[in-house]
Amino acid sequence: MKMLINVPETVVADALRGIAAAHPELTVDVENRVVTRRDAPVAGKVGLVSGGGSGHEPLHAGFVGPGMLSAACPGEVFTSPVPDQMLRAAAAVDSGAGVLFVVKNYTGDVLNFEMAAELADDEGIQVAQVIVDDDVAVSDSTFTAGRRGTGATLFVEKIAGALADEGAPLERVAAVARQVNGASRSFGVALGAVTTPAKGSPTFDLPAGELELGIGIHGEPGRERRSMMTSGEIADFAVNAVLEDLRPTGPVLALVNGMGATPLLELYGFNAEVHRVLSERGVPVARTLVGNYVTSLDMAGCSVTLCQVDEELLRLWDAPVRTAALRWGC
């Protein structure tokens, strides 16, 4: 497979150097692999720290900035960052108001963030954690005990980040982050396999003419394989899978997310089908976000995330944000 890289061993460091060159508003520690807001720590503000394996860009480094994350810790491709990274990030953004760790529910991430929280406590840094586990496709999978954390991570980081920027205390920021996670569900579909730099070839076999329903963001197996379906048929399956579990009674945020290799032309067409299904099911859509936000390197496919919102959550979603990958109201 052709890749725009030097060698697999330096792909993460090279990307971090590129982020630093493009975004002077960020502080990028390439050696220790921590990306922070340049103005951190902000006096009186709860710090938000997240992270995970590289390969899901712009998650998480692309979401560091005012109105969202204070810091991000990128690991190796599809590999959890280590506790030392998380501790450095927490120390860099802690103003004395505490730090919230936003953790996707993958075993390595959960264990390492828990260890980092213990280390931070030893350093006198107050830490709370929220585990994101929004994927309805499977209950247990490769890398995971319980549901996987996927697209709802963006909703949690944006809404909790807005609240933290308003000066809310750690307990309130953590509670709202958990509320958002509890109100969110996701479902993903793969049209093609993912290729990691180290392997240089697809990590699983998905024959031509087939798709996988319920795929994870690392190429984990989904619910089932079927012959290729139309955009409308995929939307019917994915949205109904989410609604069967979420059962919203009010308006929702909708994220129509590309997995890395699906062009916007297709994603916008798929978004039209997602809105059709939601309209047919009587679910009002308050806001929609379409694009590549929680990706899986070069995987072809998409995911749908819905989050039921009230007036307060919608206000926090609409609040200004200024990051490399998400910005409005600034």
Rosetta silent file (secondary structure, phi, psi, omega in degrees, C-alpha in Angstrom):
SEQUENCE: MKMLINVPETVVADALRGIAAAHPELTVDVENRVVTRRDAPVAGKVGLVSGGGSGHEPLHAGFVGPGMLSAACPGEVFTSPVPDQMLRAAAAVDSGAGVLFVVKNYTGDVLNFEMAAELADDEGIQVAQVIVDDDVAVSDSTFTAGRRGTGATLFVEKIAGALADEGAPLERVAAVARQVNGASRSFGVALGAVTTPAKGSPTFDLPAGELELGIGIHGEPGRERRSMMTSGEIADFAVNAVLEDLRPTGPVLALVNGMGATPLLELYGFNAEVHRVLSERGVPVARTLVGNYVTSLDMAGCSVTLCQVDEELLRLWDAPVRTAALRWGC
SCORE:     score description
SCORE:     0.000 S_00000001
   1 L     0.000  139.312  176.995    0.000    0.000    0.000 S_00000001
   2 L   -84.326  131.952  178.576    1.212    3.517   -0.798 S_00000001
   3 L  -135.969  146.151  179.345    1.395    5.879    2.191 S_00000001
   4 L   -87.412   69.041 -178.528    2.534    9.474    2.561 S_00000001
   5 L  -137.109  168.379  171.025    5.023    8.674    5.329 S_00000001
   6 L   -86.132  -73.912  174.704    8.770    8.392    5.857 S_00000001
   7 L  -136.871  152.055 -178.193    8.983    5.186    7.897 S_00000001
   8 H   -56.985  -32.102 -174.853    6.343    3.558   10.117 S_00000001
   9 H   -66.520  -22.864 -176.540    8.479    4.046   13.231 S_00000001
  10 H  -113.357   10.887 -171.444    8.295    7.868   13.043 S_00000001
  11 H   -63.098  -38.091 -179.714    4.787    8.396   11.700 S_00000001
  12 H   -71.797  -46.315  178.536    3.355    9.730   14.995 S_00000001
  13 H   -61.067  -40.935  178.682    6.321   11.999   15.738 S_00000001
  14 H   -62.413  -41.926  178.703    6.269   13.332   12.174 S_00000001
  15 H   -63.884  -40.811  179.267    2.553   14.121   12.470 S_00000001
  16 H   -64.744  -38.290  176.289    3.107   15.923   15.765 S_00000001
  17 H   -63.758  -36.032  177.773    5.856   18.049   14.207 S_00000001
  18 H   -69.021  -38.285  175.851    3.408   18.919   11.451 S_00000001
  19 H   -61.607  -44.545  179.887    0.722   19.896   13.973 S_00000001
  20 H   -60.072  -41.232 -179.294    3.223   22.152   15.721 S_00000001
  21 H   -68.200  -32.253 -176.107    4.141   23.829   12.427 S_00000001
  22 H   -87.809  -23.537 -170.109    0.508   24.403   11.460 S_00000001
  23 L  -132.899   80.722  179.864   -0.901   25.469   14.831 S_00000001
  24 L   -65.252  -12.365  176.855    1.241   27.902   16.850 S_00000001
  25 L   -75.716   -5.472  177.813   -1.678   28.299   19.256 S_00000001
  26 E  -109.647  151.723  168.997   -0.787   24.819   20.557 S_00000001
  27 E  -103.616  118.863 -175.639    2.199   23.617   22.540 S_00000001
  28 E  -115.385  111.159  175.640    3.365   20.316   21.058 S_00000001
  29 E   -92.965   95.044 -175.003    5.847   18.223   23.032 S_00000001
  30 L   -65.785  -41.493 -176.646    6.933   15.805   20.313 S_00000001
  31 L   -64.539  -45.076 -177.746    9.329   13.828   22.512 S_00000001
  32 L   -94.393   -5.019  174.023    6.832   13.223   25.325 S_00000001
  33 L    59.271   60.407  174.990    3.799   13.213   23.014 S_00000001
  34 E  -135.973  130.665  176.824    1.586   15.745   24.732 S_00000001
  35 E  -114.722  125.179 -178.524   -0.395   18.492   22.971 S_00000001
  36 E  -129.981  159.560  167.383   -1.698   21.362   25.116 S_00000001
  37 E   -61.366  137.200 -179.065   -3.360   24.736   24.747 S_00000001
  38 L   -64.594  -27.381 -178.711   -0.607   27.322   24.691 S_00000001
  39 L   -88.554    5.428 -179.619   -2.440   29.350   27.365 S_00000001
  40 L   -76.449  147.691   -5.111   -2.705   26.407   29.782 S_00000001
  41 L   -79.190  147.911  178.452   -3.167   26.314   32.667 S_00000001
  42 L   -95.380  124.836 -174.445   -6.068   28.776   32.708 S_00000001
  43 L   -54.820  129.823  175.807   -6.685   30.181   36.186 S_00000001
  44 L    76.192    2.499 -174.876   -9.748   28.726   37.892 S_00000001
  45 L  -103.738  134.451  171.143  -10.560   26.419   34.971 S_00000001
  46 L   -64.043  133.437  175.539  -10.983   22.652   35.094 S_00000001
  47 E   -86.204  136.633  175.278   -8.525   21.006   32.709 S_00000001
  48 E  -108.682  123.507 -179.481   -9.863   18.490   30.181 S_00000001
  49 E  -125.145  131.688  174.123   -7.444   15.779   29.100 S_00000001
  50 E  -137.639 -179.204 -179.400   -8.123   12.999   26.618 S_00000001
  51 E   168.443  176.741 -178.954   -6.099   10.742   24.406 S_00000001
  52 E   167.395 -173.551  177.924   -5.825    7.396   22.712 S_00000001
  53 E   -63.535  146.553  172.830   -4.087    5.638   19.920 S_00000001
  54 E   -70.143  165.104 -177.796   -3.097    7.668   16.873 S_00000001
  55 L   107.365   -5.632 -179.505   -4.896    6.924   13.633 S_00000001
  56 L  -110.545   17.667 -173.475   -8.243    8.466   14.635 S_00000001
  57 L   -55.697  142.394   12.217   -7.385   12.042   13.660 S_00000001
  58 L   -80.451   -9.853  171.686   -8.534   14.676   14.273 S_00000001
  59 L   -57.893  128.297   -1.811   -9.430   12.895   17.530 S_00000001
  60 L  -108.157  -24.275 -174.488   -7.865   13.907   19.962 S_00000001
  61 H   -60.523  -29.888  178.675   -5.144   16.486   19.243 S_00000001
  62 H   -69.985   -7.319 -178.898   -7.375   18.224   16.702 S_00000001
  63 H  -112.061   19.129  176.487   -9.819   19.030   19.498 S_00000001
  64 E   -90.776  125.566  178.529   -7.362   20.859   21.799 S_00000001
  65 L   154.744  176.418  179.802   -8.188   24.511   22.251 S_00000001
  66 L   -54.736  132.174  179.596  -10.629   26.994   23.798 S_00000001
  67 L    88.739    0.345 -178.767  -14.060   25.485   24.294 S_00000001
  68 L  -145.840 -123.218 -176.126  -12.873   21.891   24.147 S_00000001
  69 E   -79.946  149.258  170.826   -9.810   19.965   25.398 S_00000001
  70 L   -87.069  -31.399 -178.461   -6.969   21.426   27.403 S_00000001
  71 E  -158.315  156.576  176.269   -4.586   18.650   26.365 S_00000001
  72 E  -137.060  149.402 -178.694   -4.365   15.421   24.397 S_00000001
  73 E  -122.505  101.091  178.190   -2.039   12.416   24.633 S_00000001
  74 E   -83.487  128.750  173.509   -1.478   10.562   21.331 S_00000001
  75 E   -90.225 -174.375  170.741   -0.256    6.978   21.576 S_00000001
  76 E   -63.014  169.575 -177.243    1.249    4.856   18.865 S_00000001
  77 E   -57.779  122.621  179.034   -1.135    3.890   16.059 S_00000001
  78 L    56.525   29.900 -178.529   -4.123    2.101   17.597 S_00000001
  79 L  -133.053  135.653 -177.946   -2.228    1.819   20.897 S_00000001
  80 L   -59.272  144.042  167.086   -3.044    3.502   24.189 S_00000001
  81 L   -64.803  168.794 -175.471   -0.853    6.338   25.400 S_00000001
  82 L  -102.743  158.946 -177.068    1.082    5.593   28.590 S_00000001
  83 H   -55.441  -35.509  179.754    0.398    6.929   32.109 S_00000001
  84 H   -59.794  -38.568  176.684    3.456    9.203   32.055 S_00000001
  85 H   -61.399  -46.030 -176.909    1.979   11.098   29.087 S_00000001
  86 H   -65.327  -38.968  178.245   -1.313   11.539   30.885 S_00000001
  87 H   -65.165  -43.490  177.103    0.391   12.709   34.071 S_00000001
  88 H   -59.619  -43.315 -179.605    2.434   15.286   32.136 S_00000001
  89 H   -63.684  -45.144 -179.821   -0.712   16.521   30.440 S_00000001
  90 H   -61.166  -44.000 -179.992   -2.614   16.779   33.724 S_00000001
  91 H   -64.531  -35.149 -177.256    0.245   18.672   35.373 S_00000001
  92 H   -71.034  -27.127 -173.801    0.512   21.041   32.412 S_00000001
  93 H  -111.224   -5.176 -177.668   -3.164   22.061   32.485 S_00000001
  94 L   -76.078  122.614  178.177   -4.043   21.887   36.193 S_00000001
  95 L  -101.919    3.733 -172.912   -4.772   25.341   37.618 S_00000001
  96 L   103.756   -9.849  179.804   -5.786   23.963   40.996 S_00000001
  97 L   -90.711   -4.840  179.603   -9.404   23.429   39.904 S_00000001
  98 L    99.477  170.710 -175.550   -8.796   19.771   38.986 S_00000001
  99 E  -134.138  137.164  174.205   -8.614   17.762   35.782 S_00000001
 100 E  -105.859  123.585  172.422  -11.188   15.613   33.974 S_00000001
 101 E   -89.870  124.802  174.331   -9.918   12.603   32.040 S_00000001
 102 E  -102.913  114.900 -167.972  -12.155   11.695   29.056 S_00000001
 103 E  -123.531  121.925  172.651  -11.462    8.027   28.318 S_00000001
 104 E   -72.333  143.269 -173.188  -12.780    5.891   25.463 S_00000001
 105 L   -79.021   77.587  169.415  -13.753    2.438   26.699 S_00000001
 106 L  -126.446  138.900 -168.204  -10.836    0.355   25.475 S_00000001
 107 H   -52.872  -46.968 -179.279   -9.043   -1.814   28.007 S_00000001
 108 H   -63.274  -43.882  179.497   -5.584   -0.295   27.546 S_00000001
 109 H   -61.594  -46.061 -177.182   -6.872    3.271   27.681 S_00000001
 110 H   -62.396  -47.189 -178.617   -8.957    2.618   30.800 S_00000001
 111 H   -63.856  -43.625 -177.275   -6.136    0.925   32.701 S_00000001
 112 H   -70.336  -38.273  176.614   -3.544    3.551   31.771 S_00000001
 113 H   -68.335  -35.334  175.981   -5.775    6.507   32.591 S_00000001
 114 H   -63.262  -42.352  178.245   -6.643    4.897   35.943 S_00000001
 115 H   -64.535  -41.272  178.567   -2.956    4.524   36.709 S_00000001
 116 H   -63.170  -37.448  178.019   -2.343    8.124   35.641 S_00000001
 117 H   -62.636  -39.220  177.124   -5.141    9.311   37.952 S_00000001
 118 H   -65.470  -41.764  177.526   -3.427    7.550   40.870 S_00000001
 119 H   -64.854  -39.496  178.787   -0.096    9.164   39.961 S_00000001
 120 H   -64.489  -40.159  177.636   -1.766   12.557   39.676 S_00000001
 121 H   -59.714  -39.865  176.545   -3.328   12.130   43.107 S_00000001
 122 H   -62.240  -28.002  179.362    0.148   11.491   44.499 S_00000001
 123 L   -89.843    3.451  179.284    1.181   14.813   42.939 S_00000001
 124 L    82.045   18.097  178.668   -1.745   16.634   44.562 S_00000001
 125 L  -100.069  122.047  178.242   -3.775   16.942   41.337 S_00000001
 126 L   -77.575  125.821 -176.815   -7.486   16.237   41.731 S_00000001
 127 E  -128.092  134.542  167.872   -8.691   14.032   38.877 S_00000001
 128 E  -116.933  158.794 -178.892  -12.136   12.790   37.843 S_00000001
 129 E  -131.784  147.287  168.822  -12.799   10.415   34.945 S_00000001
 130 E  -127.746  131.751  178.736  -15.608    9.757   32.501 S_00000001
 131 E   -98.867  125.120  179.238  -15.658    6.576   30.416 S_00000001
 132 E   -94.025  121.948 -176.830  -17.210    6.928   26.954 S_00000001
 133 L  -144.327   67.249 -169.215  -19.026    3.743   25.876 S_00000001
 134 L   -95.962  -12.085 -171.072  -21.569    4.714   23.234 S_00000001
 135 E   -75.723  119.601 -177.291  -21.249    1.988   20.555 S_00000001
 136 L   -89.649   -2.568 -171.169  -24.406   -0.137   20.374 S_00000001
 137 L   -64.249  -45.637 -178.683  -23.067   -2.595   17.797 S_00000001
 138 L  -140.727  155.846 -178.788  -21.658   -5.164   20.228 S_00000001
 139 L   -88.133  -30.983  175.065  -21.543   -5.535   24.015 S_00000001
 140 L  -140.657  149.210 -177.223  -17.972   -6.869   24.189 S_00000001
 141 E  -157.523 -179.348  171.948  -15.271   -6.910   21.543 S_00000001
 142 L   -54.122  132.943  178.946  -11.575   -6.955   20.814 S_00000001
 143 L    76.190   -0.362 -167.050   -9.829   -4.455   23.153 S_00000001
 144 E  -139.218  136.201  164.280  -13.031   -3.884   25.143 S_00000001
 145 L  -106.432  112.577 -173.020  -14.989   -5.040   28.170 S_00000001
 146 L    92.596 -164.211 -175.055  -18.440   -3.614   27.551 S_00000001
 147 L   -74.992  148.560  178.377  -19.323   -1.161   24.821 S_00000001
 148 L   -77.057  152.717  174.684  -16.690    0.602   22.748 S_00000001
 149 L   -96.459  123.324 -176.320  -16.126    4.348   22.937 S_00000001
 150 L  -135.205 -118.877 -169.402  -16.518    6.035   19.549 S_00000001
 151 L   -62.165  -27.529 -179.737  -18.253    9.130   18.160 S_00000001
 152 H   -63.895  -17.050  177.167  -19.817   10.310   21.434 S_00000001
 153 H   -55.987  -40.153  178.868  -16.294   11.218   22.550 S_00000001
 154 H   -62.613  -45.370  179.366  -16.603   14.352   20.400 S_00000001
 155 H   -61.415  -43.910 -179.407  -19.906   15.312   22.045 S_00000001
 156 H   -62.370  -47.427 -177.135  -18.472   14.752   25.534 S_00000001
 157 H   -65.333  -39.505 -178.900  -15.320   16.758   24.832 S_00000001
 158 H   -69.810  -48.806 -174.634  -17.187   19.669   23.225 S_00000001
 159 H   -72.539  -44.786  176.909  -19.975   20.032   25.778 S_00000001
 160 H   -65.647  -35.609  178.453  -17.833   19.395   28.871 S_00000001
 161 H   -63.824  -39.475  178.048  -15.163   21.677   27.417 S_00000001
 162 H   -64.921  -41.500 -179.891  -17.631   24.518   27.049 S_00000001
 163 H   -66.234  -40.382  178.092  -18.795   24.090   30.625 S_00000001
 164 H   -62.540  -38.997  179.558  -15.218   24.019   31.910 S_00000001
 165 H   -66.414  -21.407  176.105  -14.472   27.252   30.051 S_00000001
 166 L   -81.247   -5.565  178.124  -17.369   28.865   31.925 S_00000001
 167 L    91.583   14.860  178.510  -15.585   28.093   35.196 S_00000001
 168 L   -64.690  150.467  179.658  -17.808   25.278   36.445 S_00000001
 169 L   -72.291  163.404 -175.514  -16.314   23.093   39.201 S_00000001
 170 H   -56.555  -42.949 -177.419  -14.865   19.664   38.491 S_00000001
 171 H   -61.367  -38.465 -179.780  -17.832   17.773   39.935 S_00000001
 172 H   -72.005  -42.322  179.353  -20.251   19.623   37.644 S_00000001
 173 H   -62.420  -43.491  179.166  -18.081   19.223   34.544 S_00000001
 174 H   -64.461  -40.449 -179.211  -17.714   15.487   35.211 S_00000001
 175 H   -64.335  -41.734  179.263  -21.445   15.072   35.817 S_00000001
 176 H   -68.382  -38.284  176.700  -22.361   16.773   32.530 S_00000001
 177 H   -59.542  -42.246  178.479  -19.755   14.700   30.671 S_00000001
 178 H   -68.734  -35.501  176.810  -21.371   11.530   32.046 S_00000001
 179 H   -61.257  -44.837  179.940  -24.817   12.872   31.157 S_00000001
 180 H   -63.157  -44.901  178.429  -23.731   13.382   27.545 S_00000001
 181 H   -60.373  -43.321 -179.504  -22.248    9.908   27.342 S_00000001
 182 H   -65.965  -23.001 -178.665  -25.419    8.392   28.794 S_00000001
 183 L   -96.649    8.248 -174.194  -27.536   10.252   26.246 S_00000001
 184 E  -120.326  145.307  174.633  -25.418    9.167   23.236 S_00000001
 185 E  -143.660  149.473 -177.708  -25.305    6.073   21.041 S_00000001
 186 E  -136.358  158.427  174.093  -23.287    5.194   17.900 S_00000001
 187 E  -151.025  131.302 -177.158  -23.163    2.618   15.129 S_00000001
 188 E  -117.805  155.983 -178.355  -20.438    2.216   12.498 S_00000001
 189 E  -135.565  133.677  177.178  -20.190    0.549    9.093 S_00000001
 190 E  -107.467  130.485  172.990  -17.088   -0.498    7.147 S_00000001
 191 L  -101.398  -16.074  179.300  -17.014   -0.593    3.353 S_00000001
 192 L  -154.424  158.218 -176.441  -13.294   -1.368    3.228 S_00000001
 193 L   -78.286  163.521  178.834  -10.572   -2.538    5.587 S_00000001
 194 L   -96.908  146.251  178.527   -8.055   -0.358    7.438 S_00000001
 195 E  -119.797  120.292  177.776   -4.304   -0.416    6.710 S_00000001
 196 L   -89.557  151.047  178.945   -1.841    0.443    9.473 S_00000001
 197 L   -58.791  -37.712 -177.321    1.613    1.862    8.658 S_00000001
 198 L   -67.414  -38.298 -177.288    3.378   -0.975   10.482 S_00000001
 199 L   -84.811  -39.613  177.324    1.540   -3.725    8.598 S_00000001
 200 L    74.612    9.038  178.357    1.322   -1.996    5.237 S_00000001
 201 L  -150.804  163.532 -177.028   -1.646   -4.115    4.154 S_00000001
 202 E   -55.659  139.587 -176.618   -5.305   -4.435    5.210 S_00000001
 203 L   -83.000  -12.143  173.373   -5.718   -5.645    8.783 S_00000001
 204 L  -149.816  163.795 -175.887   -8.769   -7.749    7.968 S_00000001
 205 L   -97.688  119.691  174.492  -10.356   -9.273    4.900 S_00000001
 206 L  -128.071   98.967 -173.269  -13.483   -7.640    3.547 S_00000001
 207 L   -59.700  154.406  175.507  -14.229   -9.079    0.119 S_00000001
 208 L   -57.388  138.972  178.972  -15.408   -6.915   -2.741 S_00000001
 209 L    87.150    4.321  179.029  -19.167   -6.582   -2.733 S_00000001
 210 E  -126.393  157.727  172.289  -19.484   -6.941    1.046 S_00000001
 211 E  -134.953  164.607  178.320  -19.690   -4.576    4.013 S_00000001
 212 E  -118.714  125.479 -178.971  -19.459   -5.046    7.783 S_00000001
 213 E   -94.344  125.247  177.747  -22.182   -3.658   10.023 S_00000001
 214 L    91.832   23.490 -177.093  -21.138   -2.517   13.483 S_00000001
 215 L   -66.646  152.859  174.019  -17.394   -2.249   12.910 S_00000001
 216 L   -92.887  172.701 -175.021  -15.124   -0.697   15.540 S_00000001
 217 L   -81.557    0.883  172.530  -12.655    2.136   14.984 S_00000001
 218 L  -113.117   11.117 -176.222   -9.683   -0.258   15.062 S_00000001
 219 L    87.940   13.780  177.915  -11.171   -2.695   12.584 S_00000001
 220 L   -64.453  150.698 -179.478  -12.814   -4.837   15.269 S_00000001
 221 L   -60.694  153.056  178.211  -15.554   -7.164   14.028 S_00000001
 222 L  -105.557 -151.198 -179.662  -19.125   -5.921   13.951 S_00000001
 223 L   -75.740  -44.376 -174.868  -22.507   -7.612   14.168 S_00000001
 224 E  -165.844  162.954  171.700  -22.561   -9.184   10.733 S_00000001
 225 E  -107.656  144.798  178.499  -21.426   -9.036    7.122 S_00000001
 226 E  -140.224  165.878  170.100  -23.793   -8.501    4.252 S_00000001
 227 E   -64.716  152.924 -176.204  -23.719   -7.920    0.542 S_00000001
 228 L   -51.400  138.326 -178.109  -23.226   -4.260   -0.334 S_00000001
 229 L  -116.800  162.345  174.767  -26.224   -2.065    0.477 S_00000001
 230 L   -75.041  165.773  177.087  -27.361    1.331   -0.761 S_00000001
 231 H   -56.918  -42.339  179.399  -26.798    4.466    1.303 S_00000001
 232 H   -64.451  -40.618  179.396  -30.469    4.479    2.249 S_00000001
 233 H   -66.482  -39.242  177.767  -30.409    0.843    3.339 S_00000001
 234 H   -64.988  -42.289  178.611  -27.306    1.442    5.469 S_00000001
 235 H   -62.295  -42.353  176.920  -28.951    4.465    7.085 S_00000001
 236 H   -55.743  -48.215 -176.137  -32.069    2.423    7.858 S_00000001
 237 H   -67.052  -50.365 -173.548  -29.983   -0.249    9.572 S_00000001
 238 H   -67.755  -48.042 -176.867  -27.576    2.043   11.457 S_00000001
 239 H   -66.477  -41.363  178.880  -30.040    4.678   12.638 S_00000001
 240 H   -65.209  -34.631  175.941  -32.615    2.117   13.723 S_00000001
 241 H   -62.566  -40.564  178.033  -29.927    0.239   15.667 S_00000001
 242 H   -67.496  -46.467 -175.643  -29.119    3.471   17.519 S_00000001
 243 H   -67.481  -32.698  178.118  -32.752    4.407   18.117 S_00000001
 244 H   -61.830  -29.104 -179.596  -33.668    0.961   19.419 S_00000001
 245 H   -94.328  -42.342 -175.579  -31.148    1.481   22.204 S_00000001
 246 H   -76.282  -43.752 -178.783  -31.326    5.251   22.789 S_00000001
 247 L    49.836   61.189 -176.633  -35.114    5.717   22.468 S_00000001
 248 L   -67.761  146.553  177.308  -34.944    9.536   22.451 S_00000001
 249 L  -114.837    9.086  179.846  -37.912   11.551   23.675 S_00000001
 250 L  -153.542 -166.823 -177.347  -36.618   14.904   22.448 S_00000001
 251 L   -68.497  157.127 -177.824  -34.282   16.540   19.948 S_00000001
 252 E  -128.256  154.072  160.873  -30.868   15.066   19.150 S_00000001
 253 E   -85.580  140.797  178.524  -27.443   16.118   17.983 S_00000001
 254 E  -122.300  126.282  172.227  -26.431   14.076   14.947 S_00000001
 255 E  -111.738  116.195  172.335  -22.859   13.263   13.965 S_00000001
 256 E  -104.082  105.685 -165.696  -22.449   11.680   10.531 S_00000001
 257 E  -111.920  133.780  174.150  -18.809   10.693   10.678 S_00000001
 258 E   -87.219  148.377 -177.045  -16.450    9.421    8.016 S_00000001
 259 L   -89.906    1.622  174.159  -13.987    6.675    8.904 S_00000001
 260 E   130.748  -34.400 -175.075  -11.135    8.242    6.933 S_00000001
 261 L  -118.333    5.697 -179.038  -11.482    7.232    3.291 S_00000001
 262 L   -96.626  122.023 -175.802  -15.068    8.139    2.482 S_00000001
 263 L   -68.907  157.209 -179.197  -15.395   11.437    0.577 S_00000001
 264 H   -61.222  -31.482  177.089  -17.681   14.221    1.721 S_00000001
 265 H   -54.484  -44.196  179.193  -19.822   13.811   -1.392 S_00000001
 266 H   -73.276  -38.495 -178.159  -20.852   10.386   -0.078 S_00000001
 267 H   -65.319  -39.672  178.343  -21.099   11.505    3.548 S_00000001
 268 H   -68.189  -37.364  174.454  -23.490   14.328    2.718 S_00000001
 269 H   -62.721  -40.160  177.752  -25.608   11.951    0.666 S_00000001
 270 H   -66.696  -36.943  177.868  -25.615    9.539    3.598 S_00000001
 271 H   -60.728  -37.989  177.020  -26.557   12.410    5.913 S_00000001
 272 H   -59.876  -39.617  178.829  -29.663   13.022    3.798 S_00000001
 273 H   -70.438  -37.396  176.676  -30.658    9.405    4.359 S_00000001
 274 H   -60.987  -44.934  178.441  -29.963    9.640    8.099 S_00000001
 275 H   -64.897  -35.691  176.518  -32.257   12.672    8.323 S_00000001
 276 H   -59.765  -47.837 -177.954  -34.909   10.815    6.329 S_00000001
 277 H   -63.821  -42.808  179.633  -34.910    7.924    8.795 S_00000001
 278 H   -63.366  -39.257  177.259  -35.007   10.246   11.796 S_00000001
 279 H   -63.578  -43.206  178.768  -37.923   12.171   10.269 S_00000001
 280 H   -62.279  -32.041 -179.900  -39.787    8.927    9.612 S_00000001
 281 L   -89.899    1.713  176.974  -39.231    7.925   13.254 S_00000001
 282 L    73.777   28.921 -179.129  -40.389   11.327   14.530 S_00000001
 283 L  -104.376  113.996  178.607  -37.020   12.343   15.979 S_00000001
 284 L   -74.974  141.901 -179.991  -36.228   16.061   15.646 S_00000001
 285 E  -106.090  118.781 -179.140  -32.612   16.984   14.856 S_00000001
 286 E   -80.937  -42.742 -179.249  -31.323   20.062   16.677 S_00000001
 287 E  -147.689  151.720  178.983  -27.849   20.196   15.096 S_00000001
 288 E  -132.665  137.679  174.918  -25.892   18.135   12.564 S_00000001
 289 E  -125.259  126.213 -177.968  -22.158   17.688   12.087 S_00000001
 290 E  -124.202  130.073  176.595  -20.860   15.938    8.957 S_00000001
 291 E   153.027 -173.922  179.605  -17.238   15.036    8.245 S_00000001
 292 L   -93.274  104.646 -175.474  -14.214   13.013    9.279 S_00000001
 293 L  -123.874  -38.219  178.136  -13.867   13.482   13.043 S_00000001
 294 L  -127.426   89.790 -166.462  -13.363   10.045   14.640 S_00000001
 295 L  -104.145  178.521  177.723  -11.551    8.086   11.971 S_00000001
 296 L  -139.324   68.018 -178.254   -9.755    4.802   11.450 S_00000001
 297 L    52.827 -114.281 -175.312   -6.815    5.709    9.203 S_00000001
 298 L  -106.870   24.036 -179.838   -7.863    4.829    5.643 S_00000001
 299 E   -67.663  134.022  170.814  -10.975    2.782    6.402 S_00000001
 300 L   -86.170  130.837 -179.582  -13.856    3.353    4.008 S_00000001
 301 E   152.329 -168.263 -174.486  -17.109    3.667    5.878 S_00000001
 302 E  -156.860  167.664  171.681  -19.096    5.823    8.244 S_00000001
 303 E  -142.182  156.912  176.951  -20.690    6.008   11.642 S_00000001
 304 E  -121.291  128.328  174.077  -23.780    7.657   13.089 S_00000001
 305 E  -124.875  130.886  175.624  -23.866    9.127   16.596 S_00000001
 306 E  -119.774  140.812  177.038  -26.974   10.609   18.176 S_00000001
 307 E  -133.388  119.460  176.383  -27.133   12.486   21.477 S_00000001
 308 E   -72.418  132.620 -175.538  -30.401   13.531   23.059 S_00000001
 309 L  -125.383  149.890  168.106  -30.083   17.128   24.266 S_00000001
 310 L  -105.409 -174.549 -176.519  -31.962   19.532   26.486 S_00000001
 311 H   -61.710  -37.991 -177.635  -31.699   23.332   26.340 S_00000001
 312 H   -70.051  -44.062  178.624  -28.594   23.418   28.523 S_00000001
 313 H   -64.867  -37.900  178.826  -26.680   20.772   26.558 S_00000001
 314 H   -67.027  -38.315  176.677  -27.623   22.490   23.292 S_00000001
 315 H   -61.153  -42.535  179.909  -26.424   25.832   24.674 S_00000001
 316 H   -69.801  -34.084  175.522  -23.074   24.278   25.573 S_00000001
 317 H   -64.362  -39.923 -177.917  -22.817   22.629   22.149 S_00000001
 318 H   -77.864  -11.675 -177.419  -23.396   26.005   20.481 S_00000001
 319 L   -61.529  151.462 -176.989  -20.843   27.767   22.692 S_00000001
 320 L   -56.472  143.412  177.064  -17.715   29.069   20.914 S_00000001
 321 E  -142.581  140.569 -179.501  -14.951   26.580   20.160 S_00000001
 322 E  -140.613   91.041  177.853  -11.575   27.174   18.540 S_00000001
 323 L  -128.086  175.812  179.460   -9.539   24.060   17.775 S_00000001
 324 L   -62.451  -34.367 -171.941   -7.665   22.766   14.759 S_00000001
 325 L  -111.366  -15.851 -177.276  -10.586   20.609   13.645 S_00000001
 326 L  -139.263  123.069  178.689  -13.688   22.179   15.168 S_00000001
 327 E  -156.325  134.499  171.292  -14.428   25.880   15.394 S_00000001
 328 E  -161.509  163.021  175.447  -17.432   28.149   15.463 S_00000001
 329 L    69.154   12.947 -175.714  -18.709   31.236   17.274 S_00000001
 330 L   -99.733    0.000    0.000  -15.225   32.762   17.566 S_00000001
